[in-house]
Coordinates of C-alpha atoms and ligand atoms in Angstrom, one line a residue:
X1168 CA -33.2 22.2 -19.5
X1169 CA -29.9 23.0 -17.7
X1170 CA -31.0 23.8 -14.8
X1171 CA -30.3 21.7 -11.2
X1172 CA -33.5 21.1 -11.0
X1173 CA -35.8 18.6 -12.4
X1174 CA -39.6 18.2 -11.6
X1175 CA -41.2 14.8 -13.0
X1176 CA -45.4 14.7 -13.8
X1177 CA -44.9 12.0 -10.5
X1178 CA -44.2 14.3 -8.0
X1179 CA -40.4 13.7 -7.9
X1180 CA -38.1 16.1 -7.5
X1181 CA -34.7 15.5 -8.6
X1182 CA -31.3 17.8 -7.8
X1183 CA -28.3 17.6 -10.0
X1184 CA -26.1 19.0 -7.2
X1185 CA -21.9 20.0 -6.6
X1186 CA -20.8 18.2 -3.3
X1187 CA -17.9 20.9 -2.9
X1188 CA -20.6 23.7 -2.0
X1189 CA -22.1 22.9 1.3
X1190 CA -25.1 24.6 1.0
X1191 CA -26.2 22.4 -1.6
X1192 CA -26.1 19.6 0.9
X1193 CA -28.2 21.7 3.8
X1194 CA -31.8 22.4 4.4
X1195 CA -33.1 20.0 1.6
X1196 CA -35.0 16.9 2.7
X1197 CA -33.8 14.0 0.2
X1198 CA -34.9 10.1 -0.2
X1199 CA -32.6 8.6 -2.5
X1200 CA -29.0 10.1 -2.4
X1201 CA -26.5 9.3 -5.0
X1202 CA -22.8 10.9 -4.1
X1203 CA -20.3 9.9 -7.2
X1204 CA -16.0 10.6 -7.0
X1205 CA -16.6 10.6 -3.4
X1206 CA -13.1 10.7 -2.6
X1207 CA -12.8 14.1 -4.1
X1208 CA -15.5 15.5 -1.3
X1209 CA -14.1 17.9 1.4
X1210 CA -14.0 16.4 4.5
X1211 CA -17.2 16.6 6.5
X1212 CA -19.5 16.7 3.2
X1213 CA -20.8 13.2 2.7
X1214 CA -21.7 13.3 6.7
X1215 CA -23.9 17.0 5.6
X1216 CA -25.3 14.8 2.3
X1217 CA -26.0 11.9 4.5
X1218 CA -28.0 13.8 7.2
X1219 CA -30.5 14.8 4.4
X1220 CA -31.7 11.3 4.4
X1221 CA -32.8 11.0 8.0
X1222 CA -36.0 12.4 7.3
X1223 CA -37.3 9.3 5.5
X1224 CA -36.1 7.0 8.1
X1225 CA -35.9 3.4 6.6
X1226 CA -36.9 4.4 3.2
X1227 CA -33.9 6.5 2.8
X1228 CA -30.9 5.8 0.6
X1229 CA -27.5 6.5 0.1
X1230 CA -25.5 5.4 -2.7
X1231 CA -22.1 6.4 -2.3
X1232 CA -19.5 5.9 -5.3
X1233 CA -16.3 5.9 -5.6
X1234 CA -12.7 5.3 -6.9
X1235 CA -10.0 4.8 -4.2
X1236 CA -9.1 8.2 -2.4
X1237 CA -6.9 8.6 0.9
X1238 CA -5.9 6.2 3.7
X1239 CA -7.7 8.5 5.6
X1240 CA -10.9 10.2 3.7
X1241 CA -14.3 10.3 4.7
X1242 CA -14.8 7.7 2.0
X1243 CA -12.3 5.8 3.0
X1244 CA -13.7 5.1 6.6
X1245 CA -17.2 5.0 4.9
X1246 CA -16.3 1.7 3.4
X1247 CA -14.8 0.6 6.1
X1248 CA -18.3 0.5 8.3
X1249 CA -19.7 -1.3 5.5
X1250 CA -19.5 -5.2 5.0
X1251 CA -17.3 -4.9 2.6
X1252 CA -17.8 -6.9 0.2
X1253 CA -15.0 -7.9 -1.9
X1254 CA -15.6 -8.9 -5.7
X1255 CA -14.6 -13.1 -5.8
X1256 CA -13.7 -15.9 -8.1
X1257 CA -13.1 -19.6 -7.8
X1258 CA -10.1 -21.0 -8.9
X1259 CA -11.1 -23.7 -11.5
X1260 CA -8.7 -26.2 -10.2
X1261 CA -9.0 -26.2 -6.7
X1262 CA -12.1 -24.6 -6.2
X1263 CA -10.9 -21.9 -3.2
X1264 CA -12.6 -19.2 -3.8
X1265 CA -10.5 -15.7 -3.3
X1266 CA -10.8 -12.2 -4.1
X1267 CA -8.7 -10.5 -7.1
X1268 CA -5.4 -9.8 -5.7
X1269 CA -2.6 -7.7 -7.1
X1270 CA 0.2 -9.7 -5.5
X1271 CA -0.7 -13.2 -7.6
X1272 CA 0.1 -10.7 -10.6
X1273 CA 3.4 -12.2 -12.1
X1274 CA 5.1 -11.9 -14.9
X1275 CA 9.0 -13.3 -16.2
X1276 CA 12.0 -12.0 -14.0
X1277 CA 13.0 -12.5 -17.5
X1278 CA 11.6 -9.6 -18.8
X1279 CA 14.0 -7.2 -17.4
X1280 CA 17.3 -6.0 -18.9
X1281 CA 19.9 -4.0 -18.1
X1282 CA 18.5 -0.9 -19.5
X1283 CA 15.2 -1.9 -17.4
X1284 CA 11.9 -3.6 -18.3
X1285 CA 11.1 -5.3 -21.8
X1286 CA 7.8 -4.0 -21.5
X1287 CA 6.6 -6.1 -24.5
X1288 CA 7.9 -9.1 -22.4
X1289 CA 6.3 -8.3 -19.5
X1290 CA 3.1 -8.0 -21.0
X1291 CA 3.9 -11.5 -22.9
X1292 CA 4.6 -13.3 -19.7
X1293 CA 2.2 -11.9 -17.4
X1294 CA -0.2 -14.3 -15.6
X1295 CA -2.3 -14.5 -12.4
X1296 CA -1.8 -17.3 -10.0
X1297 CA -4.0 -18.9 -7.8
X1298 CA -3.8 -17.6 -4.2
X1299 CA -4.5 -21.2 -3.1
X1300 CA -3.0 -23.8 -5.2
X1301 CA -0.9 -21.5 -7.5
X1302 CA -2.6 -22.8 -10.8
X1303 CA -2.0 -20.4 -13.8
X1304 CA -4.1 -18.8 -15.4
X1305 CA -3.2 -17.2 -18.5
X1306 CA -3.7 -13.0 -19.4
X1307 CA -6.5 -13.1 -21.9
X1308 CA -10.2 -11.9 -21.6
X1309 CA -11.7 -15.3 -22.0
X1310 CA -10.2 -16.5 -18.9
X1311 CA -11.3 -13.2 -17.4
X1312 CA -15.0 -14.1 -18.6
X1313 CA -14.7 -17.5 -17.2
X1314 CA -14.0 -16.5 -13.4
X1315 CA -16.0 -13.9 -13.5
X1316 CA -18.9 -16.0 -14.7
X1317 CA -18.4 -17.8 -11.1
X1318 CA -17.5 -14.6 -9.4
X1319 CA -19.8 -13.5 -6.5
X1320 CA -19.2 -10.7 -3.6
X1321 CA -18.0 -12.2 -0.5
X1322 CA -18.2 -9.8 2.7
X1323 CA -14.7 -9.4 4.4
X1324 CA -16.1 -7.7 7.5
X1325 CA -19.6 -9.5 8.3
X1326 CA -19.9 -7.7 11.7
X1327 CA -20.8 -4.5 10.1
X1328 CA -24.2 -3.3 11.0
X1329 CA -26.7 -4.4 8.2
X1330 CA -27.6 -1.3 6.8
X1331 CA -24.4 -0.7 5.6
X1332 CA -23.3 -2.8 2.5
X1333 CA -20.1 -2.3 0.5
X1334 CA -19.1 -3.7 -2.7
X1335 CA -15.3 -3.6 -3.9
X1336 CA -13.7 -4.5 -7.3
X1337 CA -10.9 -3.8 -8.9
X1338 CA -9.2 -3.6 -12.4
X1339 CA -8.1 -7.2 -12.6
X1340 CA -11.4 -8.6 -13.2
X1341 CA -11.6 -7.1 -16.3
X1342 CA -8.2 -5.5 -17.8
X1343 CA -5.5 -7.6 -19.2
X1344 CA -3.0 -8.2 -16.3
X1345 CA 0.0 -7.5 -18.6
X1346 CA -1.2 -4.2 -19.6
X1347 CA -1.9 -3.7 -15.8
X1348 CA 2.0 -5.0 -14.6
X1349 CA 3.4 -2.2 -17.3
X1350 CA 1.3 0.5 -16.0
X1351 CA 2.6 -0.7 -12.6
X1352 CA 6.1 -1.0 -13.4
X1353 CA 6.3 2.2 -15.4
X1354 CA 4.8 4.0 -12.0
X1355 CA 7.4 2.1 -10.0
X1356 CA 10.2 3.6 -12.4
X1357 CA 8.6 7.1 -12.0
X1358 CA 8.5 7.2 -8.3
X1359 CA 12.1 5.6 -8.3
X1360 CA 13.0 9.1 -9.9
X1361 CA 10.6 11.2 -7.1
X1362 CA 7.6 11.4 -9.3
X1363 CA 5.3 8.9 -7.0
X1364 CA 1.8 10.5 -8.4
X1365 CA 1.6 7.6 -11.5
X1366 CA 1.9 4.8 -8.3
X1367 CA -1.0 6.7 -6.1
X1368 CA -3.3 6.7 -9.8
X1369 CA -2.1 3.0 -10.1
X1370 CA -3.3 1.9 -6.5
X1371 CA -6.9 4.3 -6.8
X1372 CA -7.6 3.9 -10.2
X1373 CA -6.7 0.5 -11.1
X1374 CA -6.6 -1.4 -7.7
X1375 CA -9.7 0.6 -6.4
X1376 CA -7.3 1.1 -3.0
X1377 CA -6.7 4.3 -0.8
X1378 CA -3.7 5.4 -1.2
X1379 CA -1.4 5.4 2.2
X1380 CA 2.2 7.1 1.9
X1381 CA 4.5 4.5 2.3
X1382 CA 2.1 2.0 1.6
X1383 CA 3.7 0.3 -2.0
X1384 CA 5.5 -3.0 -1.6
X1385 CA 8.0 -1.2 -3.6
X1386 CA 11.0 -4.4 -3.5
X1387 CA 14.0 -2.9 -4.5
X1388 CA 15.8 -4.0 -7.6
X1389 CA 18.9 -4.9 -5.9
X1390 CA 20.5 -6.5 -8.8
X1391 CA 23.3 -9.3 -7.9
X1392 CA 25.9 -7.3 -9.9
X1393 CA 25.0 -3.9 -8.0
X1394 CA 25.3 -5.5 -4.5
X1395 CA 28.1 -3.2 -3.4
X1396 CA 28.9 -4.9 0.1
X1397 CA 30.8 -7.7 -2.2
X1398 CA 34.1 -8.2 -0.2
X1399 CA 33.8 -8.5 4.1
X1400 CA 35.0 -5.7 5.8
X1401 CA 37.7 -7.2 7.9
X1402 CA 37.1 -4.7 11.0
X1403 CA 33.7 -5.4 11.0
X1404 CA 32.6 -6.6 14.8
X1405 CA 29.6 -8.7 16.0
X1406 CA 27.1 -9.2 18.9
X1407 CA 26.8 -12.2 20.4
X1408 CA 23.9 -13.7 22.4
X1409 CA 23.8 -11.3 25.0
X1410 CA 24.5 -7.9 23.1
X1411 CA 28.0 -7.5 23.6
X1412 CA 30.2 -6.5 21.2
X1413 CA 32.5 -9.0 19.4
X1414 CA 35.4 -7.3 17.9
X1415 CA 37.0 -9.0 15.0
X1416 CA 38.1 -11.4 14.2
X1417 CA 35.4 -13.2 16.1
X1418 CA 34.2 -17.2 16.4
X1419 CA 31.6 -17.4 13.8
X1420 CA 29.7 -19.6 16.4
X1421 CA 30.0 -16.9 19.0
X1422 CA 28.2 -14.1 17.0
X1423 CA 24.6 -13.8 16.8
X1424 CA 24.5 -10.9 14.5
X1425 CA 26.9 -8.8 12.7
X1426 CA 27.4 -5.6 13.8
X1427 CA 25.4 -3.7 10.8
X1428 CA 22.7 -1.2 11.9
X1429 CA 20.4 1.0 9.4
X1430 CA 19.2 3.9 10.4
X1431 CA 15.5 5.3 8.6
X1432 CA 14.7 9.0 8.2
X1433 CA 10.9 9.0 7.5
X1434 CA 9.8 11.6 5.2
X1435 CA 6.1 12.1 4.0
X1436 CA 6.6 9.6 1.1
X1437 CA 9.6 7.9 1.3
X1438 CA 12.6 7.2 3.6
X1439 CA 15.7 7.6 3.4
X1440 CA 17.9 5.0 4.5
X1441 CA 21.9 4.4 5.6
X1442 CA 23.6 1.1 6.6
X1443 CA 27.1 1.4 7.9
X1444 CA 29.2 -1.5 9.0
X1445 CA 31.2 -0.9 12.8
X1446 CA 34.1 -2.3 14.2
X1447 CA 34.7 -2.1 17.6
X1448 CA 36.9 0.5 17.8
X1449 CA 34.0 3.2 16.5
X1450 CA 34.9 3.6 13.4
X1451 CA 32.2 2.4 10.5
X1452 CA 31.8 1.9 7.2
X1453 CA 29.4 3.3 5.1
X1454 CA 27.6 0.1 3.1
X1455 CA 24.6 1.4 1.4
X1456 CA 22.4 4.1 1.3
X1457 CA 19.3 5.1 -0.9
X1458 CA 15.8 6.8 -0.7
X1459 CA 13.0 4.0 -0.6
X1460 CA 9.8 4.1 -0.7
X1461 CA 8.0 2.0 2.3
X1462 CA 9.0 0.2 5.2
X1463 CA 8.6 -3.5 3.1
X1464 CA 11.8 -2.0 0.8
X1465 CA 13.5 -1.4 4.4
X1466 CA 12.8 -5.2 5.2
X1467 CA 14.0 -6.7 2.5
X1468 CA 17.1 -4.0 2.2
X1469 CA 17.7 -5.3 5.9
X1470 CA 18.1 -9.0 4.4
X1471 CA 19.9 -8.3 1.9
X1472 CA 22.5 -6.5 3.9
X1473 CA 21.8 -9.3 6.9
X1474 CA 21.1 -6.9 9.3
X1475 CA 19.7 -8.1 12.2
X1476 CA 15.8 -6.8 12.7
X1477 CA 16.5 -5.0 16.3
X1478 CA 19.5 -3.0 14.6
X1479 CA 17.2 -1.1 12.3
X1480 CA 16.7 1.9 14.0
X1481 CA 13.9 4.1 12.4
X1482 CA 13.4 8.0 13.3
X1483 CA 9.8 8.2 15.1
X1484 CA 9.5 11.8 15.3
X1485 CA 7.3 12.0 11.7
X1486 CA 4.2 9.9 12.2
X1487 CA 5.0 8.4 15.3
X1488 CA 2.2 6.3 15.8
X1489 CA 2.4 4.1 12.2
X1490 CA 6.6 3.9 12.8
X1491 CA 5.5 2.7 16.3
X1492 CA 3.2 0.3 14.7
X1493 CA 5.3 -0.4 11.7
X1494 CA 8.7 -1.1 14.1
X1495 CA 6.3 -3.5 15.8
X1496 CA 5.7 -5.6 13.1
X1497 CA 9.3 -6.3 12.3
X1498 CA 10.8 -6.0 15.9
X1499 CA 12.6 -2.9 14.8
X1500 CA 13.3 -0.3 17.3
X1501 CA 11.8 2.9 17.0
X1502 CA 14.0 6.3 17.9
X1503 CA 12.4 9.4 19.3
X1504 CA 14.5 12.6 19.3
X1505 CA 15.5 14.8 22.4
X1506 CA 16.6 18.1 22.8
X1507 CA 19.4 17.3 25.2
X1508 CA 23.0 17.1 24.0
X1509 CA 24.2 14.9 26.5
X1510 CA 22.6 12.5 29.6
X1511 CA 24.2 9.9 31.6
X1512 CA 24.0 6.3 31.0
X1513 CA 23.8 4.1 34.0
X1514 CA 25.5 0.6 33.6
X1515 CA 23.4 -2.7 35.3
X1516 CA 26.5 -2.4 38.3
X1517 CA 25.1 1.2 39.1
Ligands
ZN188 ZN1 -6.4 -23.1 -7.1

């Protein structure tokens, strides 16, 4: 029987329905509705499927399934008025129990080389650590088997009304890790080289997350040897305690922060980013530049280069309100564009 509809001796009627179509969510009074790939649903269309419940009042159900999607998508804030409930484990040794995390994923600095990753050594030296106590726990499915054995769902958001329950898991609890660290690290390489679509798969497919541009905890792999800035610019000024400038050569002790300032231009899925070095005469250096991916590489660029947090400067005029929020966070400073070409500056003496 191919058709959409099925008709069972009980009295049951049951549509095999596409979501994209919205009539085939309208008119049709439904009980049990089961919504799968949600993420792929046109905006507005698992509201339309959900309204065909309301009929049955309290006997009506929704099931909605799902990898992860968009930041976001309908699905997205679906879960997020659910309880969430995040799948758990107990960590043998000290007992603290804690959801599957991507970030206790580790595997052997060791395993890189010049020419990159030694993907076979990665996926030899992969482990997961306890969140807690940072216990090991080796990659191999019996271990998996064993946590999971004492897994249970724990809500992460218990004010949600009750009706709405959630359930979250993710690949860890039951794919090898190593296999999981090359997959990530061979998505890290693409996007490195623009290709970012093998990172969004990564973070809906295998962690079960929404992807969010700029959302990866890309680090970059600032390697000792290609740490350009090397020898001191001898020019180079400083500010001390109360913001003024320090021109060289300075007292050490009188400086509070080298004068180094990076500018971020946000794009849609990256930045790019420019650190120059200025004496106090104007001129500047150029120390480093290079196209990142979220504001976390911007952080730990910023340490790197030891500029001071409030000398970031990041262009707000692309999704102001996350740069606002994300400048926040790190005591950045946030620049919004203005047409003028000049304006006057008034100094604290007027
Ligand atoms: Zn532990």
């Amino acid at each position: 029987n191919k058709t959409a509809i099925k008709q069972f001796t009980n009295g049951m009627t049951l549509w095999v329905l596409g979501a994209h179509n919205k009539t085939n969510l309208q008119r049709r009074s439904i009980r049990w509705l089961i919504g799968d790939e949600c993420w792929r649903w046109p905006t507005g269309h698992m509201a339309e499927a959900e309204a065909r419940v309301t009929a049955f009042g309290w006997l009506g159900k929704c099931l909605f399934m799902s990898q992860g999607g968009h930041a976001d998508d309908d699905m997205t804030k679906r879960h997020l008025m659910t309880d969430q409930r995040e799948w758990t484990f107990a960590c043998p040794e000290c007992q603290a129990r804690q959801p599957y995390q991507w970030e206790q994923i580790k595997w052997s600095a060791d395993a890189r080389t010049e020419q990159g990753w030694d993907y076979a050594a990665v996926r030899a030296s992969t482990v997961m650590l306890c969140a807690s106590c940072q216990a090991e726990f080796p990659d191999d499915d019996r271990t998996r088997k064993r946590l999971n054995q004492a897994g249970c769902y724990v809500r992460q958001n218990p004010t949600a009304s009750p009706e709405n329950v959630g359930f979250h898991w993710n690949a860890l609890c039951a794919m090898s890790w190593g296999r999981l660290a090359e997959l990530y690290l061979r998505a890290k390489q693409s996007a490195k080289l623009g290709d970012i679509e093998p990172l969004k798969i990564f973070y809906q497919k295998r962690l079960g997350q929404p992807w969010a541009e700029a959302y990866e905890d890309y680090s970059v792999d600032l390697t000792q040897s290609d740490y350009r800035l090397g020898e001191d610019w001898e020019k180079e000024a400083a500010l001390d305690k109360s913001g003024h400038v320090l021109p060289a050569p300075y007292e050490a002790s009188m400086a509070s922060a080298k004068l180094r300032i990076i500018t971020v231009d946000c794009q849609m899925d990256h930045v790019f980013v420019v650190a120059r070095s200025w004496a106090a005469d104007g001129s500047s250096r150029l120390l480093w530049h290079e196209k990142l991916i979220s504001f976390d590489d911007v952080s730990n660029l910023a340490q790197r280069l030891e500029v001071h947090p409030s000398l970031v400067f990041v262009d707000a005029g692309y999704a102001t309100y996350d740069v606002y929020r994300g400048c926040a966070a790190r005591r950045w400073t946030a620049l919004m564009g203005d047409a003028r070409t000049t304006y006057q500056h008034r100094l604290p003496n007027g």
